[in-house]
Coordinates of C-alpha atoms in Angstrom, one line a residue:
X1 CA -43.5 15.4 64.8
X2 CA -41.0 17.6 63.2
X3 CA -39.1 20.3 64.8
X4 CA -40.8 23.5 65.0
X5 CA -38.3 25.5 62.9
X6 CA -39.5 26.3 59.5
X7 CA -38.4 28.6 56.5
X8 CA -41.3 30.3 54.7
X9 CA -40.5 31.5 51.1
X10 CA -42.8 34.1 49.6
X11 CA -43.0 33.8 45.8
X12 CA -44.9 37.1 45.5
X13 CA -42.0 38.9 47.5
X14 CA -39.4 37.5 44.9
X15 CA -42.0 38.8 42.2
X16 CA -42.3 42.1 43.8
X17 CA -38.4 42.6 44.2
X18 CA -37.8 41.7 40.6
X19 CA -40.4 44.5 39.6
X20 CA -38.4 46.8 42.0
X21 CA -35.1 46.0 40.1
X22 CA -36.8 46.5 36.8
X23 CA -38.3 50.0 37.8
X24 CA -34.8 51.0 38.9
X25 CA -33.4 50.3 35.4
X26 CA -36.4 50.9 33.0
X27 CA -34.4 50.7 29.9
X28 CA -32.3 47.8 30.9
X29 CA -33.1 43.9 30.5
X30 CA -32.8 41.9 33.7
X31 CA -30.7 38.9 34.9
X32 CA -32.3 37.3 37.8
X33 CA -29.3 36.1 39.9
X34 CA -30.1 32.6 41.7
X35 CA -26.8 31.4 42.5
X36 CA -26.1 29.4 45.7
X37 CA -29.5 27.6 45.2
X38 CA -31.2 30.9 44.8
X39 CA -29.6 32.4 47.8
X40 CA -30.9 29.6 49.9
X41 CA -34.4 30.1 48.7
X42 CA -34.4 27.0 46.3
X43 CA -33.7 26.9 42.6
X44 CA -37.2 25.9 41.5
X45 CA -38.9 28.6 43.7
X46 CA -36.5 31.3 42.5
X47 CA -37.1 30.2 39.0
X48 CA -40.8 30.7 39.3
X49 CA -40.5 33.8 41.3
X50 CA -38.4 35.3 38.6
X51 CA -40.5 34.1 35.8
X52 CA -40.8 37.6 34.2
X53 CA -37.1 38.0 34.1
X54 CA -35.2 38.4 30.8
X55 CA -33.0 35.8 31.8
X56 CA -31.4 33.8 34.9
X57 CA -27.7 34.0 36.0
X58 CA -25.9 31.5 38.3
X59 CA -22.5 29.9 38.8
X60 CA -23.2 26.2 38.6
X61 CA -23.2 24.6 35.0
X62 CA -25.3 21.5 36.6
X63 CA -28.1 23.9 37.9
X64 CA -28.0 26.0 34.5
X65 CA -28.8 22.5 32.7
X66 CA -31.4 21.8 35.6
X67 CA -33.3 25.2 34.7
X68 CA -33.4 23.9 31.3
X69 CA -35.0 20.7 32.3
X70 CA -37.5 22.7 34.4
X71 CA -38.6 24.3 31.3
X72 CA -36.8 27.6 31.4
X73 CA -36.4 28.6 27.7
X74 CA -35.1 32.2 28.0
X75 CA -31.5 33.0 28.5
X76 CA -29.1 31.5 31.2
X77 CA -25.8 32.9 32.2
X78 CA -23.0 31.3 33.9
X79 CA -21.3 34.2 35.8
X80 CA -18.0 32.4 36.4
X81 CA -18.1 31.0 33.0
X82 CA -17.1 27.3 32.1
X83 CA -14.6 25.5 34.2
X84 CA -13.3 22.9 31.7
X85 CA -13.3 22.5 28.0
X86 CA -15.7 19.5 28.3
X87 CA -18.3 22.0 29.5
X88 CA -18.5 23.5 26.1
X89 CA -20.6 20.9 24.3
X90 CA -23.1 20.8 27.2
X91 CA -23.4 24.5 27.2
X92 CA -23.8 24.6 23.4
X93 CA -26.6 21.8 23.7
X94 CA -28.5 23.9 26.2
X95 CA -27.9 27.3 24.8
X96 CA -26.1 28.5 28.0
X97 CA -24.3 31.6 28.0
X98 CA -21.1 32.2 29.8
X99 CA -18.6 34.6 31.1
X100 CA -15.0 34.7 29.5
X101 CA -12.5 36.1 32.1
X102 CA -9.1 34.6 31.3
X103 CA -6.7 33.4 28.4
X104 CA -7.3 29.6 29.3
X105 CA -11.0 30.1 28.5
X106 CA -10.5 31.8 25.2
X107 CA -7.7 29.3 24.3
X108 CA -10.4 26.3 25.0
X109 CA -12.9 28.2 23.0
X110 CA -10.4 28.5 20.1
X111 CA -9.7 24.7 20.4
X112 CA -13.6 23.9 20.3
X113 CA -14.2 23.2 16.6
X114 CA -18.0 21.7 16.9
X115 CA -20.6 23.6 15.2
X116 CA -22.2 26.0 17.8
X117 CA -23.6 29.3 18.6
X118 CA -22.0 30.5 21.7
X119 CA -22.7 33.7 23.6
X120 CA -19.9 35.0 25.5
X121 CA -19.8 37.8 28.3
X122 CA -16.2 39.3 28.3
X123 CA -15.4 40.1 31.8
X124 CA -13.3 43.3 32.5
X125 CA -11.3 43.6 35.7
X126 CA -12.0 47.1 36.3
X127 CA -10.6 47.1 39.9
X128 CA -12.3 44.4 41.8
X129 CA -9.3 42.0 41.2
X130 CA -11.1 38.7 41.2
X131 CA -12.0 37.7 37.7
X132 CA -11.5 39.3 34.4
X133 CA -9.0 41.0 31.9
X134 CA -7.2 44.1 33.0
X135 CA -8.6 47.3 30.9
X136 CA -5.5 47.3 28.8
X137 CA -5.7 43.6 27.8
X138 CA -9.5 43.9 27.2
X139 CA -9.5 44.9 23.5
X140 CA -7.1 42.1 22.5
X141 CA -9.3 39.5 24.3
X142 CA -12.2 40.8 22.5
X143 CA -10.6 40.6 19.2
X144 CA -9.7 37.0 19.8
X145 CA -13.1 36.1 20.7
X146 CA -14.4 38.0 17.7
X147 CA -12.5 35.8 15.5
X148 CA -13.7 32.2 16.8
X149 CA -16.6 30.9 14.4
X150 CA -18.7 29.4 17.1
X151 CA -18.9 32.7 19.3
X152 CA -22.0 34.5 18.1
X153 CA -22.1 37.4 20.4
X154 CA -20.0 39.2 22.8
X155 CA -21.4 41.1 25.8
X156 CA -19.1 43.3 27.5
X157 CA -19.2 43.1 31.5
X158 CA -17.5 44.2 34.7
X159 CA -18.2 43.9 38.4
X160 CA -18.4 46.8 41.0
X161 CA -16.7 46.4 44.1
X162 CA -18.2 49.6 46.0
X163 CA -21.3 50.4 44.3
X164 CA -22.9 50.8 47.9
X165 CA -19.9 53.1 48.8
X166 CA -19.4 55.1 45.8
X167 CA -16.9 57.4 47.4
X168 CA -14.8 54.6 48.6
X169 CA -11.1 56.1 48.8
X170 CA -9.4 52.9 47.6
X171 CA -11.5 52.3 44.7
X172 CA -14.2 54.8 44.0
X173 CA -17.3 53.6 41.7
X174 CA -16.4 56.5 39.2
X175 CA -12.8 55.1 38.6
X176 CA -14.4 51.5 38.0
X177 CA -16.6 53.2 35.6
X178 CA -13.7 55.1 33.9
X179 CA -11.7 52.1 33.5
X180 CA -14.6 50.3 32.0
X181 CA -15.3 52.7 29.5
X182 CA -11.7 53.3 28.5
X183 CA -11.0 49.7 27.9
X184 CA -14.5 49.0 26.1
X185 CA -14.4 52.2 23.9
X186 CA -15.4 51.4 20.4
X187 CA -16.1 47.9 21.1
X188 CA -19.6 46.5 19.9
X189 CA -21.8 44.7 22.1
X190 CA -24.3 45.1 24.9
X191 CA -23.2 46.4 28.5
X192 CA -23.7 44.7 31.7
X193 CA -22.3 46.7 34.7
X194 CA -24.9 46.9 37.5
X195 CA -25.2 44.6 40.6
X196 CA -27.9 45.1 43.2
X197 CA -26.2 48.2 44.7
X198 CA -25.8 49.8 41.5
X199 CA -29.4 48.9 40.2
X200 CA -30.7 50.7 43.5
X201 CA -28.5 53.6 43.8
X202 CA -27.0 54.2 40.1
X203 CA -29.7 54.0 37.6
X204 CA -27.5 56.1 35.3
X205 CA -25.1 53.0 34.9
X206 CA -27.9 50.5 34.0
X207 CA -26.8 50.1 30.4
X208 CA -28.2 47.1 28.4
X209 CA -28.4 44.5 31.2
X210 CA -28.6 44.6 35.1
X211 CA -27.7 41.8 37.3
X212 CA -29.8 42.2 40.5
X213 CA -28.8 39.4 43.3
X214 CA -29.6 39.9 46.8
X215 CA -32.0 42.6 46.6
X216 CA -34.2 40.1 44.7
X217 CA -34.5 38.3 48.0
X218 CA -35.2 41.3 50.2
X219 CA -31.7 41.9 51.4
X220 CA -29.7 45.0 50.7
X221 CA -25.9 45.2 49.6
X222 CA -25.7 48.3 52.1
X223 CA -26.5 51.8 52.2
X224 CA -30.1 51.6 53.5
X225 CA -32.7 49.0 54.9
X226 CA -34.9 46.9 52.5
X227 CA -37.8 48.8 53.4
X228 CA -36.1 52.2 52.4
X229 CA -36.0 50.8 48.7
X230 CA -39.3 49.2 48.9
X231 CA -38.2 45.5 49.1
X232 CA -39.7 42.7 50.7
X233 CA -38.3 39.7 52.7
X234 CA -38.8 36.6 50.7
X235 CA -37.5 34.4 53.5
X236 CA -39.0 34.3 57.0
X237 CA -37.1 31.8 59.5
X238 CA -39.3 30.7 62.4
X239 CA -39.4 28.7 65.2
X240 CA -40.9 28.5 68.8
X241 CA -39.8 28.5 72.5
X242 CA -39.3 24.8 73.7
X243 CA -38.1 25.5 77.2
X244 CA -38.3 28.2 80.0
X245 CA -35.6 28.9 82.7
X246 CA -35.6 31.2 85.5
X247 CA -31.8 32.2 86.1
X248 CA -30.9 34.0 89.3
X249 CA -28.5 36.9 89.3
X250 CA -24.9 35.5 89.0
X251 CA -25.8 32.4 86.9
X252 CA -24.1 31.7 83.6
X253 CA -26.0 30.7 80.4
X254 CA -24.8 28.4 77.7
X255 CA -21.5 26.9 76.4
X256 CA -18.4 28.8 77.7
X257 CA -20.6 30.6 80.4
X258 CA -19.9 33.7 78.5
X259 CA -23.2 35.4 79.6
X260 CA -23.9 36.0 83.2
X261 CA -27.0 37.3 84.6
X262 CA -26.6 40.7 86.4
X263 CA -30.2 40.1 87.6
X264 CA -32.9 37.4 87.8
X265 CA -33.9 36.5 84.1
X266 CA -36.3 34.7 82.4
X267 CA -34.6 32.8 79.7
X268 CA -36.3 31.3 76.7
X269 CA -34.7 28.2 74.6
X270 CA -35.3 28.5 71.0
X271 CA -35.4 25.5 68.7
X272 CA -32.8 26.9 66.3
X273 CA -28.9 26.6 66.4
X274 CA -25.9 26.6 64.1
X275 CA -26.7 23.5 62.3
X276 CA -29.9 25.3 60.9
X277 CA -27.8 28.1 59.6
X278 CA -28.1 30.5 62.4
X279 CA -24.6 32.1 63.0
X280 CA -22.6 30.7 65.9
X281 CA -20.7 33.7 66.3
X282 CA -23.9 35.8 66.8
X283 CA -23.2 38.3 69.9
X284 CA -25.4 38.8 73.1
X285 CA -28.2 41.0 72.1
X286 CA -28.7 39.8 68.4
X287 CA -32.4 40.7 67.8
X288 CA -35.1 38.1 67.9
X289 CA -38.9 38.6 67.8
X290 CA -40.9 36.5 70.5
X291 CA -44.6 36.8 70.1
X292 CA -43.9 39.9 68.1
X293 CA -41.9 41.4 70.7
X294 CA -38.2 42.5 70.0
X295 CA -35.6 40.8 72.4
X296 CA -32.1 39.5 72.0
X297 CA -30.0 36.4 72.2
X298 CA -27.9 35.5 75.4
X299 CA -25.1 33.2 75.6
X300 CA -23.6 31.2 73.0
X301 CA -25.4 29.9 70.3
X302 CA -25.3 26.0 70.2
X303 CA -25.9 23.5 67.4
X304 CA -29.6 23.0 67.9
X305 CA -30.7 25.7 70.2
X306 CA -30.1 29.2 71.2
X307 CA -31.3 31.3 74.2
X308 CA -33.1 34.7 74.4
X309 CA -34.0 37.2 77.3
X310 CA -37.8 36.8 78.0
X311 CA -37.6 38.9 81.3
X312 CA -39.5 41.8 79.6
X313 CA -42.1 39.6 77.9
X314 CA -44.1 38.1 80.9
X315 CA -46.6 36.1 78.9
X316 CA -43.9 34.2 76.6
X317 CA -43.8 30.5 77.3
X318 CA -43.2 27.2 75.6
X319 CA -44.7 27.4 72.5
X320 CA -44.2 31.1 71.9
X321 CA -43.7 32.1 68.2
X322 CA -40.1 33.1 67.5
X323 CA -39.2 35.2 64.1
X324 CA -35.2 34.9 63.8
X325 CA -35.4 37.0 60.7
X326 CA -37.9 37.7 57.9
X327 CA -41.0 39.6 57.2
X328 CA -41.0 41.8 60.6
X329 CA -37.4 41.4 61.5
X330 CA -35.2 42.5 58.8
X331 CA -32.4 39.7 57.9
X332 CA -29.9 42.8 57.4
X333 CA -30.5 43.9 61.0
X334 CA -29.9 40.4 62.2
X335 CA -26.8 40.0 60.1
X336 CA -25.2 43.4 61.1
X337 CA -25.7 42.6 64.7
X338 CA -23.9 39.2 64.1
X339 CA -21.2 40.8 62.2
X340 CA -22.0 39.5 58.9
X341 CA -24.2 40.1 55.8
X342 CA -27.7 39.0 54.8
X343 CA -26.5 37.1 51.9
X344 CA -24.5 34.8 54.4
X345 CA -27.6 33.9 56.4
X346 CA -29.7 33.1 53.5
X347 CA -27.1 31.0 51.9
X348 CA -26.5 29.1 55.1
X349 CA -30.2 27.9 55.5
X350 CA -29.3 24.1 56.4
X351 CA -31.1 21.3 54.4
X352 CA -32.7 20.0 57.8
X353 CA -34.8 23.3 58.1
X354 CA -38.3 22.5 56.7
X355 CA -39.3 24.9 53.9
X356 CA -42.8 26.0 52.9
X357 CA -44.1 28.4 50.4
X358 CA -46.4 31.0 51.1
X359 CA -48.8 33.4 48.8

């Protein structure tokens, strides 16, 4: 018999969240971002959930080819571009678009002499300081791309650092927008600026394309709950209580004995641990639902198990249903309690966890 832990993936929730993204940017086309194996939801499931998207965007060239093999015929975009000149014939063969963010990529494109029709997304570093050309170098990079015979189109792209915190004193959103506008002024091509936070909170910046990611899976990039934005959880992680202990006051629980009961407690053992993707660093009190009642973790999360307080849930016993996050317990609530973000919890789902589709 399998362990009782299972992740349920809702295709209808993926579809719903895509519709929310489109409703926030009605004049834009939508890239459905499914990097990191569809944020842990599965590449094929995400592709079906985002069938109505105008294109799919990801990081991994081999997964991009896989999308074509699975039958995706609309645009595909590699958000970090190609990693080696040897990738270019494959991308040309499968009509896969790509970001261009550095001089080395442009040089490799200039040296690529095969007949092809490539679609480049020229990335500006407007303040994120990860990938892209600085605003003052952007025009020259654009001019070089324009001269390459195999480059059929150029989309102008940047990425926001603080769309969920527009007034951030170190880098306000308005400053990134100003830099992008100054660096791209007068250049032809579609514009692509908005991530999930910008799509949800700054519709005026939608331009030609938006690139929602975490919101499509029912998580939020900050600034509100998923429910505030009408989003639905696409992943629900559930397990069961597999053991119950009556712990007297003064006794410790778990590795390191970091939690000591200050009163007699009823403790439930859940079949879920860090080897399943649950955060090991989750502190005492990280929320969990047991038979629909909210409680919290106690003690350190171990590889295969975690422990929860059942003292106020008298009917809970071996076999009781546990929701770690999902349709009733927002993943962001769990993530914030654990000092991380919903993205990480989604992506950390371990291969050993059984996955089933619902809807």
